[in-house]
mmCIF file of C-alpha atoms and ligand atoms in Angstrom:
data_model
loop_
_atom_site.group_PDB
_atom_site.id
_atom_site.type_symbol
_atom_site.label_atom_id
_atom_site.label_comp_id
_atom_site.label_asym_id
_atom_site.label_seq_id
_atom_site.Cartn_x
_atom_site.Cartn_y
_atom_site.Cartn_z
ATOM 1 C CA MET A 58 -112.318 -111.715 -18.890
ATOM 2 C CA THR A 59 -114.327 -108.916 -18.962
ATOM 3 C CA ASN A 60 -112.595 -106.206 -16.863
ATOM 4 C CA SER A 61 -109.467 -104.243 -17.893
ATOM 5 C CA ARG A 62 -106.937 -102.542 -15.707
ATOM 6 C CA PHE A 63 -105.038 -99.824 -17.096
ATOM 7 C CA PHE A 64 -102.935 -96.818 -16.473
ATOM 8 C CA VAL A 65 -103.522 -93.240 -16.674
ATOM 9 C CA ILE A 66 -102.013 -89.816 -15.709
ATOM 10 C CA ASN A 67 -104.154 -87.207 -14.516
ATOM 11 C CA GLU A 68 -101.525 -84.347 -14.756
ATOM 12 C CA HIS A 69 -98.780 -83.321 -17.097
ATOM 13 C CA PRO A 70 -95.459 -83.727 -15.331
ATOM 14 C CA GLU A 71 -92.466 -81.339 -15.358
ATOM 15 C CA GLY A 72 -89.122 -82.956 -14.967
ATOM 16 C CA VAL A 73 -88.446 -86.239 -14.022
ATOM 17 C CA PRO A 74 -92.115 -87.733 -13.486
ATOM 18 C CA SER A 75 -92.776 -89.145 -9.917
ATOM 19 C CA PRO A 76 -93.994 -92.751 -9.520
ATOM 20 C CA SER A 77 -97.243 -91.291 -8.195
ATOM 21 C CA LEU A 78 -98.235 -89.592 -11.465
ATOM 22 C CA PHE A 79 -99.339 -92.974 -12.475
ATOM 23 C CA LYS A 80 -102.644 -94.178 -11.512
ATOM 24 C CA LEU A 81 -104.138 -97.742 -11.627
ATOM 25 C CA ARG A 82 -107.695 -98.089 -12.757
ATOM 26 C CA GLU A 83 -110.034 -100.586 -13.814
ATOM 27 C CA GLN A 84 -113.206 -100.652 -15.704
ATOM 28 C CA SER A 85 -115.253 -103.278 -17.442
ATOM 29 C CA LEU A 86 -115.294 -103.904 -21.127
ATOM 30 C CA SER A 87 -118.184 -103.509 -23.371
ATOM 31 C CA GLU A 88 -119.470 -106.338 -25.385
ATOM 32 C CA LEU A 89 -117.389 -106.900 -28.727
ATOM 33 C CA GLY A 90 -118.597 -104.435 -31.464
ATOM 34 C CA GLU A 91 -118.406 -105.341 -35.166
ATOM 35 C CA GLY A 92 -114.654 -105.950 -36.267
ATOM 36 C CA GLU A 93 -113.219 -105.585 -32.747
ATOM 37 C CA VAL A 94 -110.977 -107.642 -31.060
ATOM 38 C CA ARG A 95 -109.900 -108.545 -27.248
ATOM 39 C CA ILE A 96 -106.741 -109.140 -26.537
ATOM 40 C CA LYS A 97 -104.896 -110.598 -23.223
ATOM 41 C CA ASN A 98 -101.262 -108.719 -22.923
ATOM 42 C CA SER A 99 -98.624 -110.963 -22.527
ATOM 43 C CA TRP A 100 -95.519 -108.194 -22.844
ATOM 44 C CA LEU A 101 -95.740 -104.379 -22.844
ATOM 45 C CA SER A 102 -93.212 -101.683 -24.338
ATOM 46 C CA VAL A 103 -92.083 -98.820 -22.297
ATOM 47 C CA ASP A 104 -90.157 -96.434 -24.232
ATOM 48 C CA PRO A 105 -89.005 -92.841 -23.858
ATOM 49 C CA TYR A 106 -91.024 -90.954 -26.605
ATOM 50 C CA MET A 107 -93.675 -92.045 -23.861
ATOM 51 C CA ARG A 108 -92.093 -88.708 -21.916
ATOM 52 C CA GLY A 109 -92.844 -86.493 -24.605
ATOM 53 C CA ARG A 110 -96.463 -87.526 -25.080
ATOM 54 C CA MET A 111 -97.155 -87.028 -21.125
ATOM 55 C CA SER A 112 -96.227 -83.375 -21.349
ATOM 56 C CA GLY A 113 -99.424 -82.349 -23.004
ATOM 57 C CA LYS A 114 -97.758 -80.316 -25.918
ATOM 58 C CA ARG A 115 -98.161 -81.659 -29.427
ATOM 59 C CA THR A 116 -94.744 -82.997 -30.612
ATOM 60 C CA TYR A 117 -94.338 -85.152 -33.766
ATOM 61 C CA THR A 118 -97.202 -87.264 -32.102
ATOM 62 C CA GLU A 119 -100.315 -86.263 -30.234
ATOM 63 C CA PRO A 120 -100.016 -85.784 -26.348
ATOM 64 C CA TYR A 121 -101.690 -88.419 -23.860
ATOM 65 C CA GLU A 122 -105.081 -87.342 -23.071
ATOM 66 C CA LEU A 123 -105.392 -86.886 -18.963
ATOM 67 C CA ASN A 124 -107.197 -89.807 -17.330
ATOM 68 C CA ALA A 125 -107.704 -91.778 -20.598
ATOM 69 C CA PRO A 126 -105.810 -95.093 -20.822
ATOM 70 C CA LEU A 127 -102.542 -94.884 -21.948
ATOM 71 C CA THR A 128 -101.219 -96.535 -24.790
ATOM 72 C CA GLY A 129 -98.059 -97.835 -26.327
ATOM 73 C CA ALA A 130 -96.792 -101.233 -28.039
ATOM 74 C CA ALA A 131 -97.573 -104.615 -26.795
ATOM 75 C CA ILE A 132 -97.869 -108.080 -27.778
ATOM 76 C CA GLY A 133 -100.574 -110.515 -26.530
ATOM 77 C CA GLU A 134 -102.852 -113.286 -27.394
ATOM 78 C CA VAL A 135 -106.788 -112.811 -29.100
ATOM 79 C CA VAL A 136 -109.128 -114.246 -26.287
ATOM 80 C CA GLU A 137 -112.412 -113.417 -28.674
ATOM 81 C CA SER A 138 -112.874 -111.549 -31.881
ATOM 82 C CA SER A 139 -115.398 -110.506 -34.211
ATOM 83 C CA HIS A 140 -112.842 -109.727 -37.009
ATOM 84 C CA GLU A 141 -112.519 -112.087 -39.825
ATOM 85 C CA LYS A 142 -108.644 -111.924 -39.817
ATOM 86 C CA PHE A 143 -108.429 -113.034 -36.037
ATOM 87 C CA LYS A 144 -109.252 -116.008 -33.810
ATOM 88 C CA PRO A 145 -108.809 -117.149 -30.360
ATOM 89 C CA GLY A 146 -105.025 -118.082 -29.910
ATOM 90 C CA ASP A 147 -103.630 -115.810 -32.338
ATOM 91 C CA LYS A 148 -100.673 -113.556 -31.150
ATOM 92 C CA VAL A 149 -100.580 -110.345 -32.004
ATOM 93 C CA ARG A 150 -99.160 -106.805 -31.890
ATOM 94 C CA HIS A 151 -100.805 -103.578 -31.117
ATOM 95 C CA MET A 152 -100.812 -100.045 -29.349
ATOM 96 C CA GLY A 153 -103.129 -101.153 -26.401
ATOM 97 C CA GLY A 154 -100.443 -101.276 -23.850
ATOM 98 C CA TRP A 155 -100.125 -99.928 -20.558
ATOM 99 C CA ARG A 156 -102.946 -102.435 -19.596
ATOM 100 C CA ASP A 157 -103.721 -106.118 -19.109
ATOM 101 C CA VAL A 158 -106.596 -106.629 -21.712
ATOM 102 C CA ALA A 159 -106.941 -104.590 -24.760
ATOM 103 C CA GLN A 160 -110.264 -104.351 -26.752
ATOM 104 C CA LEU A 161 -109.140 -102.557 -30.337
ATOM 105 C CA PRO A 162 -110.572 -102.561 -34.021
ATOM 106 C CA GLY A 163 -109.126 -105.347 -35.825
ATOM 107 C CA ASN A 164 -107.318 -102.756 -38.094
ATOM 108 C CA GLU A 165 -105.473 -101.551 -35.336
ATOM 109 C CA VAL A 166 -104.113 -105.274 -34.698
ATOM 110 C CA GLU A 167 -101.569 -107.269 -36.351
ATOM 111 C CA ILE A 168 -100.383 -110.881 -36.423
ATOM 112 C CA LEU A 169 -96.719 -111.481 -35.328
ATOM 113 C CA PRO A 170 -94.320 -112.185 -37.716
ATOM 114 C CA ASN A 171 -93.292 -115.869 -37.904
ATOM 115 C CA PHE A 172 -89.656 -115.767 -37.063
ATOM 116 C CA ASP A 173 -88.430 -118.494 -34.520
ATOM 117 C CA VAL A 174 -88.060 -115.856 -31.807
ATOM 118 C CA PRO A 175 -89.615 -115.322 -28.464
ATOM 119 C CA GLU A 176 -92.809 -113.052 -29.165
ATOM 120 C CA GLN A 177 -91.408 -110.168 -27.142
ATOM 121 C CA ALA A 178 -88.641 -109.574 -29.692
ATOM 122 C CA TYR A 179 -91.200 -107.981 -31.996
ATOM 123 C CA LEU A 180 -91.132 -104.823 -29.147
ATOM 124 C CA GLY A 181 -87.764 -104.833 -29.368
ATOM 125 C CA VAL A 182 -84.824 -105.966 -31.630
ATOM 126 C CA LEU A 183 -87.374 -107.126 -34.325
ATOM 127 C CA GLY A 184 -90.050 -104.276 -33.396
ATOM 128 C CA MET A 185 -90.075 -100.472 -33.370
ATOM 129 C CA PRO A 186 -86.313 -100.100 -31.484
ATOM 130 C CA GLY A 187 -84.970 -102.301 -34.164
ATOM 131 C CA MET A 188 -86.751 -101.044 -37.094
ATOM 132 C CA THR A 189 -85.247 -97.562 -35.748
ATOM 133 C CA ALA A 190 -81.875 -98.393 -35.499
ATOM 134 C CA TRP A 191 -81.699 -100.005 -38.970
ATOM 135 C CA THR A 192 -83.537 -97.039 -40.339
ATOM 136 C CA GLY A 193 -81.067 -94.364 -38.819
ATOM 137 C CA LEU A 194 -78.265 -96.305 -40.027
ATOM 138 C CA ASN A 195 -79.204 -97.175 -43.752
ATOM 139 C CA VAL A 196 -82.203 -95.064 -44.524
ATOM 140 C CA ILE A 197 -80.795 -91.690 -42.881
ATOM 141 C CA ALA A 198 -77.179 -91.772 -42.795
ATOM 142 C CA GLY A 199 -76.387 -93.871 -45.851
ATOM 143 C CA LEU A 200 -73.800 -96.117 -43.700
ATOM 144 C CA LYS A 201 -71.384 -97.572 -45.873
ATOM 145 C CA SER A 202 -68.863 -100.499 -44.963
ATOM 146 C CA GLY A 203 -65.792 -99.673 -43.135
ATOM 147 C CA GLU A 204 -66.803 -96.200 -41.902
ATOM 148 C CA ARG A 205 -66.291 -94.989 -38.564
ATOM 149 C CA VAL A 206 -69.205 -94.708 -36.578
ATOM 150 C CA LEU A 207 -70.319 -93.407 -33.259
ATOM 151 C CA VAL A 208 -73.596 -94.354 -31.297
ATOM 152 C CA SER A 209 -74.954 -92.798 -28.314
ATOM 153 C CA ALA A 210 -77.141 -94.783 -25.554
ATOM 154 C CA ALA A 211 -75.197 -97.604 -27.320
ATOM 155 C CA SER A 212 -76.527 -100.669 -25.174
ATOM 156 C CA GLY A 213 -80.130 -99.333 -25.138
ATOM 157 C CA ALA A 214 -82.900 -101.053 -27.321
ATOM 158 C CA VAL A 215 -82.113 -98.946 -29.995
ATOM 159 C CA GLY A 216 -78.361 -98.578 -29.677
ATOM 160 C CA SER A 217 -77.539 -101.882 -29.025
ATOM 161 C CA LEU A 218 -78.939 -102.865 -32.660
ATOM 162 C CA ALA A 219 -77.339 -99.976 -34.146
ATOM 163 C CA VAL A 220 -73.991 -100.925 -33.103
ATOM 164 C CA GLN A 221 -74.070 -104.492 -34.200
ATOM 165 C CA LEU A 222 -75.539 -103.784 -37.569
ATOM 166 C CA ALA A 223 -72.611 -101.557 -37.873
ATOM 167 C CA ARG A 224 -70.176 -103.876 -36.855
ATOM 168 C CA LEU A 225 -71.669 -106.368 -39.402
ATOM 169 C CA LYS A 226 -70.833 -103.766 -42.406
ATOM 170 C CA ASP A 227 -66.958 -103.708 -40.871
ATOM 171 C CA CYS A 228 -67.466 -100.544 -39.632
ATOM 172 C CA GLN A 229 -65.259 -99.275 -36.553
ATOM 173 C CA VAL A 230 -67.678 -98.380 -33.934
ATOM 174 C CA ILE A 231 -67.639 -96.629 -30.564
ATOM 175 C CA GLY A 232 -70.578 -96.380 -28.471
ATOM 176 C CA SER A 233 -71.571 -94.233 -25.368
ATOM 177 C CA ALA A 234 -72.945 -96.196 -22.230
ATOM 178 C CA GLY A 235 -73.739 -94.971 -18.589
ATOM 179 C CA SER A 236 -72.291 -98.341 -16.564
ATOM 180 C CA GLN A 237 -69.123 -100.335 -16.706
ATOM 181 C CA GLN A 238 -71.208 -103.458 -17.255
ATOM 182 C CA LYS A 239 -72.724 -101.849 -20.306
ATOM 183 C CA ARG A 240 -69.163 -100.587 -21.766
ATOM 184 C CA ASP A 241 -68.131 -104.329 -21.165
ATOM 185 C CA TRP A 242 -71.072 -105.605 -22.909
ATOM 186 C CA LEU A 243 -70.236 -103.180 -26.111
ATOM 187 C CA GLU A 244 -66.295 -104.527 -25.926
ATOM 188 C CA HIS A 245 -67.312 -108.069 -25.958
ATOM 189 C CA HIS A 246 -69.073 -106.931 -29.154
ATOM 190 C CA ASP A 247 -66.048 -105.296 -30.424
ATOM 191 C CA VAL A 248 -66.972 -101.797 -29.937
ATOM 192 C CA THR A 249 -65.044 -99.243 -28.154
ATOM 193 C CA GLY A 250 -67.223 -98.266 -25.100
ATOM 194 C CA ILE A 251 -67.154 -94.151 -23.840
ATOM 195 C CA ASP A 252 -68.761 -93.132 -20.415
ATOM 196 C CA HIS A 253 -70.827 -90.674 -20.898
ATOM 197 C CA HIS A 254 -71.021 -89.477 -17.335
ATOM 198 C CA GLN A 255 -68.059 -87.203 -17.691
ATOM 199 C CA ASP A 256 -67.733 -83.312 -18.137
ATOM 200 C CA LEU A 257 -67.720 -82.039 -21.670
ATOM 201 C CA ASP A 258 -64.031 -81.465 -21.896
ATOM 202 C CA GLU A 259 -63.293 -85.123 -20.854
ATOM 203 C CA LEU A 260 -65.995 -86.234 -23.138
ATOM 204 C CA LYS A 261 -64.209 -84.563 -26.216
ATOM 205 C CA ALA A 262 -60.981 -86.032 -25.124
ATOM 206 C CA SER A 263 -62.093 -89.499 -24.532
ATOM 207 C CA LEU A 264 -63.832 -89.362 -28.167
ATOM 208 C CA HIS A 265 -60.510 -88.062 -29.712
ATOM 209 C CA ASP A 266 -58.619 -90.742 -27.846
ATOM 210 C CA ALA A 267 -61.192 -93.660 -29.288
ATOM 211 C CA ALA A 268 -61.761 -92.183 -32.505
ATOM 212 C CA PRO A 269 -58.152 -90.328 -33.969
ATOM 213 C CA GLN A 270 -59.170 -90.729 -37.413
ATOM 214 C CA GLY A 271 -62.546 -88.894 -36.913
ATOM 215 C CA ILE A 272 -66.304 -90.434 -36.972
ATOM 216 C CA ASP A 273 -68.007 -90.376 -40.339
ATOM 217 C CA VAL A 274 -71.459 -91.340 -39.076
ATOM 218 C CA TYR A 275 -72.943 -90.130 -35.625
ATOM 219 C CA TYR A 276 -76.051 -92.213 -34.470
ATOM 220 C CA GLU A 277 -77.351 -89.685 -32.070
ATOM 221 C CA ASN A 278 -79.949 -90.998 -29.076
ATOM 222 C CA VAL A 279 -78.992 -88.829 -26.550
ATOM 223 C CA GLY A 280 -77.932 -85.066 -27.377
ATOM 224 C CA GLY A 281 -76.979 -82.251 -25.157
ATOM 225 C CA ASP A 282 -73.298 -82.502 -24.332
ATOM 226 C CA MET A 283 -72.781 -85.715 -26.373
ATOM 227 C CA PHE A 284 -74.169 -83.939 -29.265
ATOM 228 C CA GLU A 285 -71.347 -81.057 -28.960
ATOM 229 C CA ALA A 286 -68.536 -83.690 -28.048
ATOM 230 C CA ALA A 287 -69.420 -85.605 -31.311
ATOM 231 C CA LEU A 288 -69.229 -82.525 -33.488
ATOM 232 C CA ASP A 289 -65.538 -82.201 -32.201
ATOM 233 C CA VAL A 290 -64.719 -85.409 -33.810
ATOM 234 C CA MET A 291 -67.018 -85.647 -37.089
ATOM 235 C CA ASN A 292 -65.165 -85.596 -40.143
ATOM 236 C CA PRO A 293 -65.682 -83.438 -43.063
ATOM 237 C CA PHE A 294 -69.052 -84.311 -44.861
ATOM 238 C CA GLY A 295 -70.006 -86.663 -41.873
ATOM 239 C CA ARG A 296 -73.450 -87.615 -41.343
ATOM 240 C CA ILE A 297 -75.357 -87.461 -38.247
ATOM 241 C CA ALA A 298 -78.849 -89.475 -38.152
ATOM 242 C CA VAL A 299 -80.691 -87.573 -34.866
ATOM 243 C CA CYS A 300 -82.991 -90.528 -33.531
ATOM 244 C CA GLY A 301 -83.497 -89.173 -29.929
ATOM 245 C CA TRP A 302 -82.546 -86.497 -27.348
ATOM 246 C CA ILE A 303 -83.121 -88.345 -24.202
ATOM 247 C CA SER A 304 -81.028 -85.858 -22.034
ATOM 248 C CA GLY A 305 -83.577 -83.268 -22.866
ATOM 249 C CA TYR A 306 -87.150 -85.011 -22.413
ATOM 250 C CA ASN A 307 -87.131 -84.386 -18.555
ATOM 251 C CA ALA A 308 -85.544 -80.921 -18.716
ATOM 252 C CA LYS A 309 -87.684 -78.006 -16.996
ATOM 253 C CA ASP A 310 -85.642 -75.334 -19.047
ATOM 254 C CA ALA A 311 -84.119 -75.604 -22.759
ATOM 255 C CA ALA A 312 -80.598 -76.216 -22.978
ATOM 256 C CA PRO A 313 -77.956 -74.181 -24.333
ATOM 257 C CA GLY A 314 -77.010 -75.095 -27.858
ATOM 258 C CA PRO A 315 -73.318 -76.498 -28.497
ATOM 259 C CA ALA A 316 -70.489 -73.761 -28.552
ATOM 260 C CA ASN A 317 -69.238 -75.687 -31.618
ATOM 261 C CA ILE A 318 -71.913 -75.309 -33.722
ATOM 262 C CA ALA A 319 -70.030 -73.612 -36.407
ATOM 263 C CA GLN A 320 -68.479 -76.883 -36.923
ATOM 264 C CA ILE A 321 -71.693 -77.982 -39.059
ATOM 265 C CA LEU A 322 -70.313 -75.447 -41.395
ATOM 266 C CA MET A 323 -66.669 -76.060 -41.367
ATOM 267 C CA LYS A 324 -67.146 -79.857 -41.718
ATOM 268 C CA ARG A 325 -69.760 -79.436 -44.277
ATOM 269 C CA LEU A 326 -72.097 -81.946 -42.055
ATOM 270 C CA ARG A 327 -75.506 -83.187 -42.981
ATOM 271 C CA ILE A 328 -77.840 -83.346 -39.951
ATOM 272 C CA GLN A 329 -81.178 -85.181 -40.250
ATOM 273 C CA GLY A 330 -83.884 -85.974 -37.788
ATOM 274 C CA PHE A 331 -86.292 -88.593 -38.273
ATOM 275 C CA ILE A 332 -89.402 -90.404 -36.852
ATOM 276 C CA VAL A 333 -89.416 -94.034 -37.619
ATOM 277 C CA GLY A 334 -93.021 -94.050 -38.384
ATOM 278 C CA GLU A 335 -92.577 -92.321 -41.165
ATOM 279 C CA HIS A 336 -90.120 -95.160 -42.750
ATOM 280 C CA TRP A 337 -92.634 -98.167 -41.594
ATOM 281 C CA GLU A 338 -92.518 -98.869 -45.661
ATOM 282 C CA HIS A 339 -89.381 -100.471 -45.003
ATOM 283 C CA TYR A 340 -90.179 -102.749 -42.240
ATOM 284 C CA ARG A 341 -90.556 -105.937 -44.414
ATOM 285 C CA ARG A 342 -87.137 -105.255 -45.799
ATOM 286 C CA PHE A 343 -85.620 -104.778 -42.512
ATOM 287 C CA LEU A 344 -87.419 -107.749 -41.185
ATOM 288 C CA SER A 345 -86.043 -109.767 -44.120
ATOM 289 C CA GLU A 346 -82.573 -108.517 -43.418
ATOM 290 C CA VAL A 347 -82.359 -108.470 -39.700
ATOM 291 C CA GLY A 348 -85.226 -111.272 -38.676
ATOM 292 C CA PRO A 349 -82.839 -114.202 -39.953
ATOM 293 C CA GLN A 350 -79.604 -112.657 -38.117
ATOM 294 C CA VAL A 351 -81.744 -112.665 -35.036
ATOM 295 C CA GLU A 352 -83.228 -116.479 -35.454
ATOM 296 C CA ALA A 353 -79.801 -117.496 -35.974
ATOM 297 C CA GLY A 354 -78.453 -116.235 -32.939
ATOM 298 C CA ASN A 355 -76.167 -113.510 -34.740
ATOM 299 C CA ILE A 356 -77.532 -110.521 -33.067
ATOM 300 C CA ASP A 357 -77.265 -110.454 -29.407
ATOM 301 C CA TYR A 358 -80.226 -108.410 -27.943
ATOM 302 C CA GLN A 359 -80.681 -107.634 -24.145
ATOM 303 C CA GLU A 360 -83.851 -107.527 -22.461
ATOM 304 C CA THR A 361 -84.729 -105.737 -18.845
ATOM 305 C CA VAL A 362 -87.882 -107.053 -17.616
ATOM 306 C CA GLU A 363 -90.209 -105.853 -14.548
ATOM 307 C CA GLU A 364 -93.006 -108.200 -14.089
ATOM 308 C CA GLY A 365 -96.482 -107.662 -13.179
ATOM 309 C CA LEU A 366 -98.867 -104.583 -14.548
ATOM 310 C CA GLU A 367 -98.486 -102.626 -11.521
ATOM 311 C CA ASN A 368 -94.530 -101.961 -12.185
ATOM 312 C CA THR A 369 -95.190 -100.508 -15.762
ATOM 313 C CA PRO A 370 -94.339 -96.845 -14.119
ATOM 314 C CA LYS A 371 -91.321 -98.470 -12.652
ATOM 315 C CA ALA A 372 -90.315 -99.604 -15.824
ATOM 316 C CA PHE A 373 -90.859 -96.670 -17.613
ATOM 317 C CA LEU A 374 -88.768 -94.474 -15.107
ATOM 318 C CA ARG A 375 -86.070 -96.754 -15.491
ATOM 319 C CA LEU A 376 -85.178 -95.650 -18.914
ATOM 320 C CA PHE A 377 -84.176 -92.416 -17.787
ATOM 321 C CA GLU A 378 -82.452 -93.648 -14.725
ATOM 322 C CA GLY A 379 -80.194 -96.017 -17.268
ATOM 323 C CA SER A 380 -80.782 -99.077 -15.408
ATOM 324 C CA ASN A 381 -81.995 -100.851 -18.402
ATOM 325 C CA HIS A 382 -79.930 -103.071 -20.502
ATOM 326 C CA GLY A 383 -81.185 -103.296 -23.987
ATOM 327 C CA LYS A 384 -85.209 -103.259 -24.460
ATOM 328 C CA MET A 385 -87.331 -102.610 -21.506
ATOM 329 C CA LEU A 386 -90.072 -104.626 -21.389
ATOM 330 C CA VAL A 387 -93.079 -105.568 -18.760
ATOM 331 C CA LYS A 388 -93.949 -108.952 -18.536
ATOM 332 C CA LEU A 389 -97.659 -109.467 -17.570
HETATM 333 P P1 NDP B 437 -82.876 -97.249 -24.531
HETATM 334 O O1 NDP B 437 -83.192 -98.479 -24.281
HETATM 335 O O2 NDP B 437 -81.784 -96.701 -25.077
HETATM 336 O O3 NDP B 437 -82.852 -96.781 -22.539
HETATM 337 C C1 NDP B 437 -82.586 -95.331 -22.316
HETATM 338 C C2 NDP B 437 -81.068 -95.387 -22.191
HETATM 339 O O4 NDP B 437 -80.782 -93.706 -22.620
HETATM 340 C C3 NDP B 437 -80.577 -95.309 -20.665
HETATM 341 O O5 NDP B 437 -80.770 -96.928 -20.319
HETATM 342 C C4 NDP B 437 -79.412 -94.461 -20.617
HETATM 343 O O6 NDP B 437 -78.417 -95.575 -20.910
HETATM 344 C C5 NDP B 437 -79.713 -93.373 -21.555
HETATM 345 N N1 NDP B 437 -80.044 -92.040 -20.707
HETATM 346 C C6 NDP B 437 -81.066 -91.815 -20.532
HETATM 347 N N2 NDP B 437 -81.220 -90.590 -19.785
HETATM 348 C C7 NDP B 437 -80.100 -90.173 -20.457
HETATM 349 C C8 NDP B 437 -79.446 -88.661 -20.072
HETATM 350 N N3 NDP B 437 -80.028 -88.016 -19.227
HETATM 351 N N4 NDP B 437 -78.450 -88.676 -21.017
HETATM 352 C C9 NDP B 437 -77.825 -89.588 -21.466
HETATM 353 N N5 NDP B 437 -78.141 -90.847 -21.455
HETATM 354 C C10 NDP B 437 -79.367 -91.149 -21.022
HETATM 355 O O7 NDP B 437 -84.418 -96.370 -24.981
HETATM 356 P P2 NDP B 437 -84.332 -96.881 -26.729
HETATM 357 O O8 NDP B 437 -83.588 -97.353 -27.414
HETATM 358 O O9 NDP B 437 -85.987 -96.992 -26.779
HETATM 359 O O10 NDP B 437 -84.089 -95.204 -27.286
HETATM 360 C C11 NDP B 437 -83.015 -94.643 -27.609
HETATM 361 C C12 NDP B 437 -83.367 -93.103 -28.131
HETATM 362 O O11 NDP B 437 -84.055 -93.561 -29.311
HETATM 363 C C13 NDP B 437 -84.173 -92.582 -27.281
HETATM 364 O O12 NDP B 437 -83.941 -90.967 -27.098
HETATM 365 C C14 NDP B 437 -85.711 -92.648 -28.228
HETATM 366 O O13 NDP B 437 -86.464 -91.503 -27.396
HETATM 367 C C15 NDP B 437 -84.987 -92.625 -29.307
HETATM 368 N N6 NDP B 437 -86.074 -93.353 -30.199
HETATM 369 C C16 NDP B 437 -86.704 -92.488 -31.482
HETATM 370 C C17 NDP B 437 -87.106 -93.119 -32.470
HETATM 371 C C18 NDP B 437 -87.541 -92.386 -33.738
HETATM 372 O O14 NDP B 437 -88.493 -92.621 -34.481
HETATM 373 N N7 NDP B 437 -86.821 -91.189 -33.856
HETATM 374 C C19 NDP B 437 -87.503 -94.289 -32.144
HETATM 375 C C20 NDP B 437 -87.540 -95.132 -30.819
HETATM 376 C C21 NDP B 437 -86.554 -94.398 -30.087
HETATM 377 P P3 NDP B 437 -77.042 -95.002 -20.069
HETATM 378 O O15 NDP B 437 -76.748 -96.142 -19.182
HETATM 379 O O16 NDP B 437 -75.965 -95.068 -21.479
HETATM 380 O O17 NDP B 437 -77.056 -93.514 -19.613
#
């Protein structure tokens, strides 16, 4: 195993990326350097934030370099190690995704926690997306039991855990999702499903119907019309945790701001954006709270899986088509 196949992009896309943007390359790996490990990847994560990194502009993280291997979270098995912490056979997580074999400094690799769950759960419900859901609700919004909660992209990797954590706190929960199948899944979990493919007035009317007593906490994954409609149903002193804005990630022009933005003042709202990496000190606490619930089967986590490295771009693009339910993964 001395070769690595990996994806690069050779230009910065505008709008929705075309599958042809992604080029599969191969290179032979050098001998292991001091402290390095070689990992055969078994699962790759594709995540919406990667779209921002493709744009060539610095957002909260560095842009991807053109013609260099793309990176992202991955799970794999150590096949060779010159680092004292790792031995062949260890199951690990790291950021050398978008490729089949990764070679990385050992200090960029971590052994998987040892809950009795499938290893890919550490890319989803017990990985970065799960941690994001927990952080947005607890650290950013300060969710209290019994509150009324709205979550957008509620059946995705982040949203599907957010709605369930809110239900576990006896909150009344409303979630937006783009297909009937996803809304059925929400209803099955005692969450009122709203279709976000409606015009703004219909969306506002649906939210008012679903939340006649208003919303205390809005977990924002989508932005655009959802944000504007949510401002309308927020209760005074409501909190909005702005986690994502996927409706804008492929936009060529900036969308106009919400016409009802003065609601922030009228309702004395608190709106806070956050990046999960800046709250990673809570990861152990998140694992100790959510890990046992996942292990016991009390949390339902969905996965949508594409097979084969060559299908990684397809998996990534599915996030923007809304054709993933739960965590979007690539199985190698
Ligand atoms: P998801 O699994 O939720 O997948 C994306 C989903 O978003 C799609 O399935 C689709 O669902 C919905 N969607 C896609 N395009 C649009 C659109 N134009 N308008 C409305 N909905 C759309 O992804 P994640 O759970 O991984 O991420 C959810 C959000 O959280 C993203 O915005 C992401 O960037 C953000 N995030 C932020 C982090 C942070 O640190 N702040 C960390 C991780 C994620 P549907 O069928 O409902 O349309």
